[in-house]
PDB file of C-alpha atoms and ligand atoms in Angstrom:
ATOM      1  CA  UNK A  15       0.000   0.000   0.000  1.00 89.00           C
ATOM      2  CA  UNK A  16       2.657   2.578   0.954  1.00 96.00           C
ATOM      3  CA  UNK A  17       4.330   1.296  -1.986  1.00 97.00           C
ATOM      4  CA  UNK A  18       1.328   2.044  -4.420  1.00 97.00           C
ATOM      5  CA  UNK A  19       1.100   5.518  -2.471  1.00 98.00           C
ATOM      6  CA  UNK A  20       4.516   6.370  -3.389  1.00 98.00           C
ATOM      7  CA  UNK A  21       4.479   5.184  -6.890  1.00 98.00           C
ATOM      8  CA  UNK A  22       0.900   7.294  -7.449  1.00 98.00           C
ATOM      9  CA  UNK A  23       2.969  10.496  -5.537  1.00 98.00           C
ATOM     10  CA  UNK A  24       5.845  10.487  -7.686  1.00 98.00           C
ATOM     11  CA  UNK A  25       3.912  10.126 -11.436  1.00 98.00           C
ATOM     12  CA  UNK A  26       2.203  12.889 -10.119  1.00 98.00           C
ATOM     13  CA  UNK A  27       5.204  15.006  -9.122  1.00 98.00           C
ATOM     14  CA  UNK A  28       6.480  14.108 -12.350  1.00 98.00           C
ATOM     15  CA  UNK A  29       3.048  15.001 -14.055  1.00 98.00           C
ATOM     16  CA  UNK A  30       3.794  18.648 -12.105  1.00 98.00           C
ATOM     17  CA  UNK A  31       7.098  19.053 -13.077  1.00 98.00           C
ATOM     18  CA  UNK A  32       6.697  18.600 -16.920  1.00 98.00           C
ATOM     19  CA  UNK A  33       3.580  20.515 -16.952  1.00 98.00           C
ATOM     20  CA  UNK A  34       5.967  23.861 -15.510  1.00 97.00           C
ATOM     21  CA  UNK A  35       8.946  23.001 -17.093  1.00 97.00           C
ATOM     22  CA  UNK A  36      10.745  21.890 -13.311  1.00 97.00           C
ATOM     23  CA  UNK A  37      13.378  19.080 -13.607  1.00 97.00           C
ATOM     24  CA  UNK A  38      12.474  16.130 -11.054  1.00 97.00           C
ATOM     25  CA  UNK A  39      16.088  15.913 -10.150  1.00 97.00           C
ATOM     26  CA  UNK A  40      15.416  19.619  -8.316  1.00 97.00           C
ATOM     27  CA  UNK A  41      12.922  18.675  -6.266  1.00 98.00           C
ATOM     28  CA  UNK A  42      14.016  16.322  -3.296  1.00 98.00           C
ATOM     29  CA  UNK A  43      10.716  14.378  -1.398  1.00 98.00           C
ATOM     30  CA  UNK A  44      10.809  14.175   2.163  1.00 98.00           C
ATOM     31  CA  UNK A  45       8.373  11.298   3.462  1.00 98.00           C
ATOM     32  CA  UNK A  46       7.337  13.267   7.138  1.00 98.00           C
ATOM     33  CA  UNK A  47       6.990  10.171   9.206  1.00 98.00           C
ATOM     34  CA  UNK A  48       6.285  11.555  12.620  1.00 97.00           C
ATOM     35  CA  UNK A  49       3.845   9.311  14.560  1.00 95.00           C
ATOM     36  CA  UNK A  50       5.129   6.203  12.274  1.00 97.00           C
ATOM     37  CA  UNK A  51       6.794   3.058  13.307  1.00 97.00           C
ATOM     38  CA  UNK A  52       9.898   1.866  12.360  1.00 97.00           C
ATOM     39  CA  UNK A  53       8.488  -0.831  10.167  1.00 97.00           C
ATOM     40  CA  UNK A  54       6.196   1.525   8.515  1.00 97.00           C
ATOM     41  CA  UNK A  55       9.493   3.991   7.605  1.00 98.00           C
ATOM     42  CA  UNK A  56      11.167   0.599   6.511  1.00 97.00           C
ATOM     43  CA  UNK A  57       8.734  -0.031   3.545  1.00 97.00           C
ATOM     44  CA  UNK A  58       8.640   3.202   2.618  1.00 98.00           C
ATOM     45  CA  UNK A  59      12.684   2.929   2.588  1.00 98.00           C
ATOM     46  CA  UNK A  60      12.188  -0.245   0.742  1.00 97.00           C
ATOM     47  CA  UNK A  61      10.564   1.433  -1.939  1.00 97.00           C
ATOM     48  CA  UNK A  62      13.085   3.688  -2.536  1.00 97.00           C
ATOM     49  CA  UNK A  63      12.688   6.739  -0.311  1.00 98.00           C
ATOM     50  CA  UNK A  64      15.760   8.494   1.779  1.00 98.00           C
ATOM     51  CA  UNK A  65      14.624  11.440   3.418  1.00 98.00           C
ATOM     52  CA  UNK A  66      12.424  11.449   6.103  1.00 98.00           C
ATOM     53  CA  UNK A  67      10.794  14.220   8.249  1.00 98.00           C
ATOM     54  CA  UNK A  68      10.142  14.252  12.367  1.00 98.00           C
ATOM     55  CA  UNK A  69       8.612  16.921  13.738  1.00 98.00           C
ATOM     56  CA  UNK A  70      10.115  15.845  16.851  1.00 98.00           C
ATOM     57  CA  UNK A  71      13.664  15.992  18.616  1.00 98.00           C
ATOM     58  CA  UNK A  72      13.435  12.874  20.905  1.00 98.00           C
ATOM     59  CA  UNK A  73      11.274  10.882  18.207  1.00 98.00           C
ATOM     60  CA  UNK A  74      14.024  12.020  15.563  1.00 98.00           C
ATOM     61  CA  UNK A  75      17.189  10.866  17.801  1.00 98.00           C
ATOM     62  CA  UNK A  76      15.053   7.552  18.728  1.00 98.00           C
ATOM     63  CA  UNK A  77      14.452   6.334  15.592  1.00 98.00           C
ATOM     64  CA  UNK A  78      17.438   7.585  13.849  1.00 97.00           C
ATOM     65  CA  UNK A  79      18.975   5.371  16.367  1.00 97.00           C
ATOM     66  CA  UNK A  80      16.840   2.273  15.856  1.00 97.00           C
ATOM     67  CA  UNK A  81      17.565   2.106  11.856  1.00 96.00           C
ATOM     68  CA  UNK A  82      19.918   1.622  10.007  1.00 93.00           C
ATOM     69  CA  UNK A  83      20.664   2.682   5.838  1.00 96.00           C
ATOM     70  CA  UNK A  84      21.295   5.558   3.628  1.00 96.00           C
ATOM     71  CA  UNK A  85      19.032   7.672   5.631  1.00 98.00           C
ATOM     72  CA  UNK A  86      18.760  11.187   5.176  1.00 98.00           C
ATOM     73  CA  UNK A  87      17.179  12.561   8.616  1.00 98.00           C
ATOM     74  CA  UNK A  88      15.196  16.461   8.554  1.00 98.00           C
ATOM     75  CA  UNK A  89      13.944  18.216  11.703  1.00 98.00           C
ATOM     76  CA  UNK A  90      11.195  20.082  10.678  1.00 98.00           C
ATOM     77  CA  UNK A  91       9.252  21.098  13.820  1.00 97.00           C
ATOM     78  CA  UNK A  92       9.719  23.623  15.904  1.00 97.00           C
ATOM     79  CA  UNK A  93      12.876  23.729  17.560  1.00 98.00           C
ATOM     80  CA  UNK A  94      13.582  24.128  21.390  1.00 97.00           C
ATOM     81  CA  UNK A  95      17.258  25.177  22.226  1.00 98.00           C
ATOM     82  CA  UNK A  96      17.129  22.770  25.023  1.00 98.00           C
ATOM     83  CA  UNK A  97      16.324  19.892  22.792  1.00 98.00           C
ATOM     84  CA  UNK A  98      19.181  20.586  20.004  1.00 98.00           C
ATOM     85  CA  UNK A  99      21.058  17.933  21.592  1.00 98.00           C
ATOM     86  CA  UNK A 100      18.841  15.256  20.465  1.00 98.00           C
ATOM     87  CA  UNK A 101      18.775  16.091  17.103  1.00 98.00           C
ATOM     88  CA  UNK A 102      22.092  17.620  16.108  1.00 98.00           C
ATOM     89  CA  UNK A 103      24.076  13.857  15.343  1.00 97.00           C
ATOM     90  CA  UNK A 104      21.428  12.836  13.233  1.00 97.00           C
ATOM     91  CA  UNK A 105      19.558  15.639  11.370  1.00 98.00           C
ATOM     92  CA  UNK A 106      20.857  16.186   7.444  1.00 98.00           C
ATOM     93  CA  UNK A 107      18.836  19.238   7.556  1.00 98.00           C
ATOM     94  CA  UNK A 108      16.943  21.564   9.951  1.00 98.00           C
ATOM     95  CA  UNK A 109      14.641  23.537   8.586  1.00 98.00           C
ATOM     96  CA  UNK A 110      12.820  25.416  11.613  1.00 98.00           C
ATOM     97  CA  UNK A 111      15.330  28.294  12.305  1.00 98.00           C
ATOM     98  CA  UNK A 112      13.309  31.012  13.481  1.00 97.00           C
ATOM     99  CA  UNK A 113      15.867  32.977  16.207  1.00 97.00           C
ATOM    100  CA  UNK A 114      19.192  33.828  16.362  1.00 98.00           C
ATOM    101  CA  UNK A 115      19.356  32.374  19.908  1.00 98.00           C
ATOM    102  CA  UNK A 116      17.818  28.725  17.944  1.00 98.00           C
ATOM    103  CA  UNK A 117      21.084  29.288  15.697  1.00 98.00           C
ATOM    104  CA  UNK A 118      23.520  30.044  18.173  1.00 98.00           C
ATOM    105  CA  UNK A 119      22.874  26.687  19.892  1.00 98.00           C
ATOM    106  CA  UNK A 120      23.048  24.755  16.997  1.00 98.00           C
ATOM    107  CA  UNK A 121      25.886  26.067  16.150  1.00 98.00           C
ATOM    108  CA  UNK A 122      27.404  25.358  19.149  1.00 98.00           C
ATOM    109  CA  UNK A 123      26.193  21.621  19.393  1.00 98.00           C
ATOM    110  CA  UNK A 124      27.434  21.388  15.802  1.00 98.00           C
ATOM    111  CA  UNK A 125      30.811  22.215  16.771  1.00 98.00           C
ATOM    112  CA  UNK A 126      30.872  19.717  19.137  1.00 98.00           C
ATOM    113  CA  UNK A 127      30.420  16.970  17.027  1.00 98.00           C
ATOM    114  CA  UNK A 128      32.567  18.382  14.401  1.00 98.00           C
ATOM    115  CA  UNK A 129      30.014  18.897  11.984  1.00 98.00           C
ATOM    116  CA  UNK A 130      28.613  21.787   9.368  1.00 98.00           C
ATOM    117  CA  UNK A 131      25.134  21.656   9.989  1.00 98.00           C
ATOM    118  CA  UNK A 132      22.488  22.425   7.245  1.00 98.00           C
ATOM    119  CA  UNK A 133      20.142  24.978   8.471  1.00 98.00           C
ATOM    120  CA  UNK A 134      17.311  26.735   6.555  1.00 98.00           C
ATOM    121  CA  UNK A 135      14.950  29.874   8.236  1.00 98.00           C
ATOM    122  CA  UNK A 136      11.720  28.929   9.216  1.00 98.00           C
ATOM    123  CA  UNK A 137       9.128  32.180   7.672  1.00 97.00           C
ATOM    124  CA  UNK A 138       5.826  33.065   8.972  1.00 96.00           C
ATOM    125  CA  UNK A 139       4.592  33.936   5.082  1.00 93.00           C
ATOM    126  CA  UNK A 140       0.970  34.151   6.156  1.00 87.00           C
ATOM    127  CA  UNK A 141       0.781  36.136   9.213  1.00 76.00           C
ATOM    128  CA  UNK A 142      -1.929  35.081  10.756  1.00 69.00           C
ATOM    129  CA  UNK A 143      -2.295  31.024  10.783  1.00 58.00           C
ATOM    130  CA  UNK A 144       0.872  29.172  12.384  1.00 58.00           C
ATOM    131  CA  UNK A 145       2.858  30.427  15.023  1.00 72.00           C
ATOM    132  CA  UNK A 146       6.237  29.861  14.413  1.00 88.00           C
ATOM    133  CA  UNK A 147       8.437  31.346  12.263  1.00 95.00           C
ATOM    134  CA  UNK A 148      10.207  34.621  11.414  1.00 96.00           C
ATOM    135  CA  UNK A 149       7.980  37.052   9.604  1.00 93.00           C
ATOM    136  CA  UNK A 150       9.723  40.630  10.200  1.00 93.00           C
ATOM    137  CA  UNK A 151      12.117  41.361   7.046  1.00 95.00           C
ATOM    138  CA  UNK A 152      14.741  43.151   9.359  1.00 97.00           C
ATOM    139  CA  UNK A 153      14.773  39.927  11.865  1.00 97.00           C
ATOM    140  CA  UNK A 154      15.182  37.261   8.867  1.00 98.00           C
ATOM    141  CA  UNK A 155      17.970  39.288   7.208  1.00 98.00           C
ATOM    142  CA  UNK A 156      19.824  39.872  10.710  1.00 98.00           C
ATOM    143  CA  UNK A 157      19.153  36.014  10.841  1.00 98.00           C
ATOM    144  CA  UNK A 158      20.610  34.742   7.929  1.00 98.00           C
ATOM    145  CA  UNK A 159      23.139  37.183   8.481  1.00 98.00           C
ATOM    146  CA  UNK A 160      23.872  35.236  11.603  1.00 98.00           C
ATOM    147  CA  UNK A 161      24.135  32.416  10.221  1.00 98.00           C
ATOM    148  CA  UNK A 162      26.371  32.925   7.576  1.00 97.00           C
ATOM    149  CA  UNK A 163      28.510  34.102   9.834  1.00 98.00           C
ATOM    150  CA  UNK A 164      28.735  31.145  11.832  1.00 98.00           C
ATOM    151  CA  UNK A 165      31.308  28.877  11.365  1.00 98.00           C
ATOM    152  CA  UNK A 166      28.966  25.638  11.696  1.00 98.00           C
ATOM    153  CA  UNK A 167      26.370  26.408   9.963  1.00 98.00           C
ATOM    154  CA  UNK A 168      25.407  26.461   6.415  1.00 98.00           C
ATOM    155  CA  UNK A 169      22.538  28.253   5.268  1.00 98.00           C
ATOM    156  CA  UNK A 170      20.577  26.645   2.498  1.00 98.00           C
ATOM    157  CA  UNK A 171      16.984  27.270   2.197  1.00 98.00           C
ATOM    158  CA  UNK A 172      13.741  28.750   3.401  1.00 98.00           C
ATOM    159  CA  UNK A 173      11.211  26.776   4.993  1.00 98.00           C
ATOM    160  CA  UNK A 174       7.371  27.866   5.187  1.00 97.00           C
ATOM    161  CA  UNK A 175       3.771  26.068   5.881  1.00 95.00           C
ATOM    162  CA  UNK A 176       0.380  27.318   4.044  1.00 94.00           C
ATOM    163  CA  UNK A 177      -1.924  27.804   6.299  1.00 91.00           C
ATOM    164  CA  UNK A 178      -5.098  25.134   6.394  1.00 87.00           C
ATOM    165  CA  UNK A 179      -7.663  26.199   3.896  1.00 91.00           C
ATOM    166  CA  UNK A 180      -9.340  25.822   0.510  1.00 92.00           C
ATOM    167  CA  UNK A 181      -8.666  29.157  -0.538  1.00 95.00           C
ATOM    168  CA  UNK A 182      -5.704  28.243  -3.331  1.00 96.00           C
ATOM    169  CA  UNK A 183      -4.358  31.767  -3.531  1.00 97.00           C
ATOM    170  CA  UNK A 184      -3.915  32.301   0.162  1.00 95.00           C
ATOM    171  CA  UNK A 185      -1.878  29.296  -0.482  1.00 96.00           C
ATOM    172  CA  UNK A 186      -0.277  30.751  -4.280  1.00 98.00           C
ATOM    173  CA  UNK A 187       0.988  33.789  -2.106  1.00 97.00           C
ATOM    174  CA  UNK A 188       2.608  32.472   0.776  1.00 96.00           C
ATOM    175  CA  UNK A 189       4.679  30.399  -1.475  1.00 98.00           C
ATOM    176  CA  UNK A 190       5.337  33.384  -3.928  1.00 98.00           C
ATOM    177  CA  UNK A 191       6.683  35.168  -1.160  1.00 97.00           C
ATOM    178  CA  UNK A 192       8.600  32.787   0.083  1.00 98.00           C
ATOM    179  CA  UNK A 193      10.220  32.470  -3.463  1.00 98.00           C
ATOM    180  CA  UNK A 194      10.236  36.279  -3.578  1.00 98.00           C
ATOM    181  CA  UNK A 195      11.952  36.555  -0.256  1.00 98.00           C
ATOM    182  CA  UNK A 196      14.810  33.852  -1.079  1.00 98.00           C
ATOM    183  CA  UNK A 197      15.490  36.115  -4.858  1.00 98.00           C
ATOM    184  CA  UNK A 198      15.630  39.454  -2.122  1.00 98.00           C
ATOM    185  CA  UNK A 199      18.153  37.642   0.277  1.00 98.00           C
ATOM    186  CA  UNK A 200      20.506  36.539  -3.017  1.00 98.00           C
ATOM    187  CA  UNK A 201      20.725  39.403  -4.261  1.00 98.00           C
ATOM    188  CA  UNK A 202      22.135  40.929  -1.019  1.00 96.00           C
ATOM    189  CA  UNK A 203      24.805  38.686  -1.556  1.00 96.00           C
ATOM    190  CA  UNK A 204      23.289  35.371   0.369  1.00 97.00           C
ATOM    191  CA  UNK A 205      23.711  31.776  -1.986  1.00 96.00           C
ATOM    192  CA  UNK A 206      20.040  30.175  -0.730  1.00 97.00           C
ATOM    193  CA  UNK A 207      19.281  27.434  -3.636  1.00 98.00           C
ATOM    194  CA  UNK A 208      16.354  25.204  -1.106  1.00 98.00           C
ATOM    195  CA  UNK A 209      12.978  26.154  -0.739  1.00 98.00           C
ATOM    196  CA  UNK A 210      11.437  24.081   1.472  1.00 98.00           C
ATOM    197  CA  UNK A 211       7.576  24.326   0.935  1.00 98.00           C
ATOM    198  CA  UNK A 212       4.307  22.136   0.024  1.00 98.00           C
ATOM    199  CA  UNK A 213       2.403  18.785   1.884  1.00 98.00           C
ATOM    200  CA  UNK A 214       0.266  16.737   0.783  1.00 98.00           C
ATOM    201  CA  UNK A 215      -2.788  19.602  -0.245  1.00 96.00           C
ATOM    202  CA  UNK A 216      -0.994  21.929  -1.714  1.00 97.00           C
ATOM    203  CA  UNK A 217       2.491  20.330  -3.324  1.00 98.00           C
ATOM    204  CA  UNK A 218       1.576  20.881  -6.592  1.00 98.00           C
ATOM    205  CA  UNK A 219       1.019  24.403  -6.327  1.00 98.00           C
ATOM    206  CA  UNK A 220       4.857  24.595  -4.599  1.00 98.00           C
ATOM    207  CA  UNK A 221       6.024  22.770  -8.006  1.00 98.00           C
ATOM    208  CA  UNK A 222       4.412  25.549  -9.274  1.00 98.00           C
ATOM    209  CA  UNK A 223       6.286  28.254  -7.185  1.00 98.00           C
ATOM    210  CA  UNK A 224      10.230  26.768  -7.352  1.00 98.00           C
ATOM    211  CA  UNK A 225       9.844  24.355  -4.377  1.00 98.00           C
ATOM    212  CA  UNK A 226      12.745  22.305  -4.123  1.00 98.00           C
ATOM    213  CA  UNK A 227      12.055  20.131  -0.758  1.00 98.00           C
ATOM    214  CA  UNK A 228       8.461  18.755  -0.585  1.00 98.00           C
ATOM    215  CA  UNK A 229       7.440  17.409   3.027  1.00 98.00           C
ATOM    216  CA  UNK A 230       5.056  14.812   2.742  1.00 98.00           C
ATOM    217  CA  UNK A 231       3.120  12.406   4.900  1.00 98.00           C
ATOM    218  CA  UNK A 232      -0.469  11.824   4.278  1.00 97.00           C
ATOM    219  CA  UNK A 233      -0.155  10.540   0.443  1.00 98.00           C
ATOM    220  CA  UNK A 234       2.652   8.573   1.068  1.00 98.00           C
ATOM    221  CA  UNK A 235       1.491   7.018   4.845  1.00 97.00           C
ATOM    222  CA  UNK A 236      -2.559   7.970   4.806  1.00 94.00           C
ATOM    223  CA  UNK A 237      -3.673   9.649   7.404  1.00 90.00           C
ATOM    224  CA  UNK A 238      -1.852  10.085  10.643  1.00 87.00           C
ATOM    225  CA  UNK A 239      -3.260   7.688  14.084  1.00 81.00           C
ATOM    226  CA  UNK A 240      -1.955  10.211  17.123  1.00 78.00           C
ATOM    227  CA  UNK A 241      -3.313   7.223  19.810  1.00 70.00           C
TER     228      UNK A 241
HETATM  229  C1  PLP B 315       3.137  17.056   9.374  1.00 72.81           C
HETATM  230  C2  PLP B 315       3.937  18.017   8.573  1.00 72.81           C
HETATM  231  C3  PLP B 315       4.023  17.914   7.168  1.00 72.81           C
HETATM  232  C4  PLP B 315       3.299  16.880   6.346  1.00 72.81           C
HETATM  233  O1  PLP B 315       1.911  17.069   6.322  1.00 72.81           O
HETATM  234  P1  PLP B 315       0.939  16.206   5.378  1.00 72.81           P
HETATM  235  O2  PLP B 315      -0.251  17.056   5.226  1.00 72.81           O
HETATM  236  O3  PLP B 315       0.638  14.935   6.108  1.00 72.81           O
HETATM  237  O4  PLP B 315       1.635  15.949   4.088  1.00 72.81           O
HETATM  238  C5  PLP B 315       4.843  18.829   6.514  1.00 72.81           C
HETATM  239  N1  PLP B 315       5.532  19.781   7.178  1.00 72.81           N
HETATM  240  C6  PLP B 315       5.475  19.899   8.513  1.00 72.81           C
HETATM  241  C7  PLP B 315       6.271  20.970   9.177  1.00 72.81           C
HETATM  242  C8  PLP B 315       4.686  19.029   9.254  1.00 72.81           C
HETATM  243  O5  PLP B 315       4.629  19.172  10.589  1.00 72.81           O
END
C-alpha cells in the first residue's frame, strides 16, 4: 500500500514538473513520518525513499537510532534550544530556524560533534495562521546574516507552511513570497538554492512556485493515528 502511495505520488510530481517546465532531479521528497513506526518507515525505505521528516527531537534521535541505511534525517518542527542535543548527530537538515538564539545553539552543538550543519529559516509567510516562524524582514535578514557568519552552519533554504484552507491563492501567495523573499536575500549577496515548501494539499502548487524540498506524509502514509 505505501508502496502504491509512493508510486501514485511520484507520477504525479512528475506530471507537475513537466507541466511547468521543473526538472524532477530539483525537487528532493521528504516522506514526514512523525507518529510512524519503524516498520512503517522501513517499507517506505524499501521502496526507494531516503529522506524522512520528524517533527520531533526525541522521536528524531530515537528512531534515527533504531535504523539503520542511507538515511537522510530532517527536523522540521519547531525547535527548542534545550532539545538541540537530540537532534544535532542525526539531522541532514533543519529547517525550523526562526531565532538567532535557535542558531547560536546549533551552532554550538554542531561544533561539538565536528560537523557543518544544514540549516534553513523557518518564515511566517501568512501572518496570521501558524505560530512559528520569522515574519519581520529586518529579523530574517539579521538572521541569515547570523548564520552565515557562523562557522557551523550552512545556510541553504527557506522553509514555510500554508496555512489550512481551501482558498488556493492564500496558499499561491505564501509560497510566492517565500520564493520572492529567497530572490531578495541573493541578491544581497546570500547563496540560498532550497525552498522548502508544500504537503500533501498543496504540493503541486509549490512545483508551481520553485519548491525544491516537498514534506510529505499523508499521500505517502494515509492519514496520521496520534493514539
Ligand atoms: C506534518 C507536517 C508535514 C506533512 O503534512 P501532510 O499534510 O501529512 O503531508 C509537513 N511539514 C510539517 C512541518 C509538518 O509538521
Amino acid at each position: 500500500m505505501i508502496s502504491e502511495n509512493i508510486k501514485r505520488l511520484n507520477e504525479k510530481i512528475e506530471e507537475i514538473c513537466l507541466k511547468n517546465g521543473r526538472i524532477r532531479s530539483d525537487l528532493r521528497l521528504i516522506a514526514v513520518s512523525k507518529t510512524q513506526t519503524l516498520d512503517i518507515i522501513k517499507q517506505a525505505y524499501n521502496a526507494g525513499l531516503k529522506d524522512f521528516g520528524e517533527n520531533k527531537a526525541q522521536e528524531l534521535r530515537d528512531k534515527s537510532e533504531s535504523i539503520t541505511g542511507d538515511f537522510f534525517w530532517h527536523f522540521i518542527g519547531h525547535l527548542q534550544s534545550n532539545k538541540v542535543k537530540y537532534v544535532i548527530k542525526s539531522a541532514e537538515f533543519i529547517h525550523s530556524v526562526d531565532s538567532i538564539k535557535l542558531a547560536d545553539e546549533i551552532n554550538k552543538k554542531a561544533e561539538s560533534v565536528s560537523k557543518i550543519q544544514n540549516v534553513l529559516l523557518e518564515i511566517n509567510t501568512s501572518s496570521e495562521a501558524s505560530k512559528f516562524g520569522l515574519r519581520n524582514e529586518k529579523e530574517i535578514f539579521e538572521t541569515a546574516q547570523f548564520c552565515s557568519q557562523s562557522k557551523n552552519l550552512n545556510l541553504v533554504g527557506l522553509m514555510t507552511m500554508a496555512p489550512f484552507t481551501d482558498d488556493k491563492s492564500i496558499i499561491r501567495n505564501c509560497f510566492i513570497n517565500l520564493r520572492k523573499l529567497k530572490e531578495k536575500l541573493n541578491n544581497s549577496g546570500f547563496a540560498i538554492k532550497e525552498l522548502s515548501m508544500g504537503m500533501t494539499n498543496d504540493y503541486d502548487i509549490a512545483i508551481e512556485e520553485g519548491s525544491t524540498m516537498l514534506r510529505i506524509g499523508t499521500a505517502i502514509f494515509g492519514e496520521r493515528d496520534y493514539n
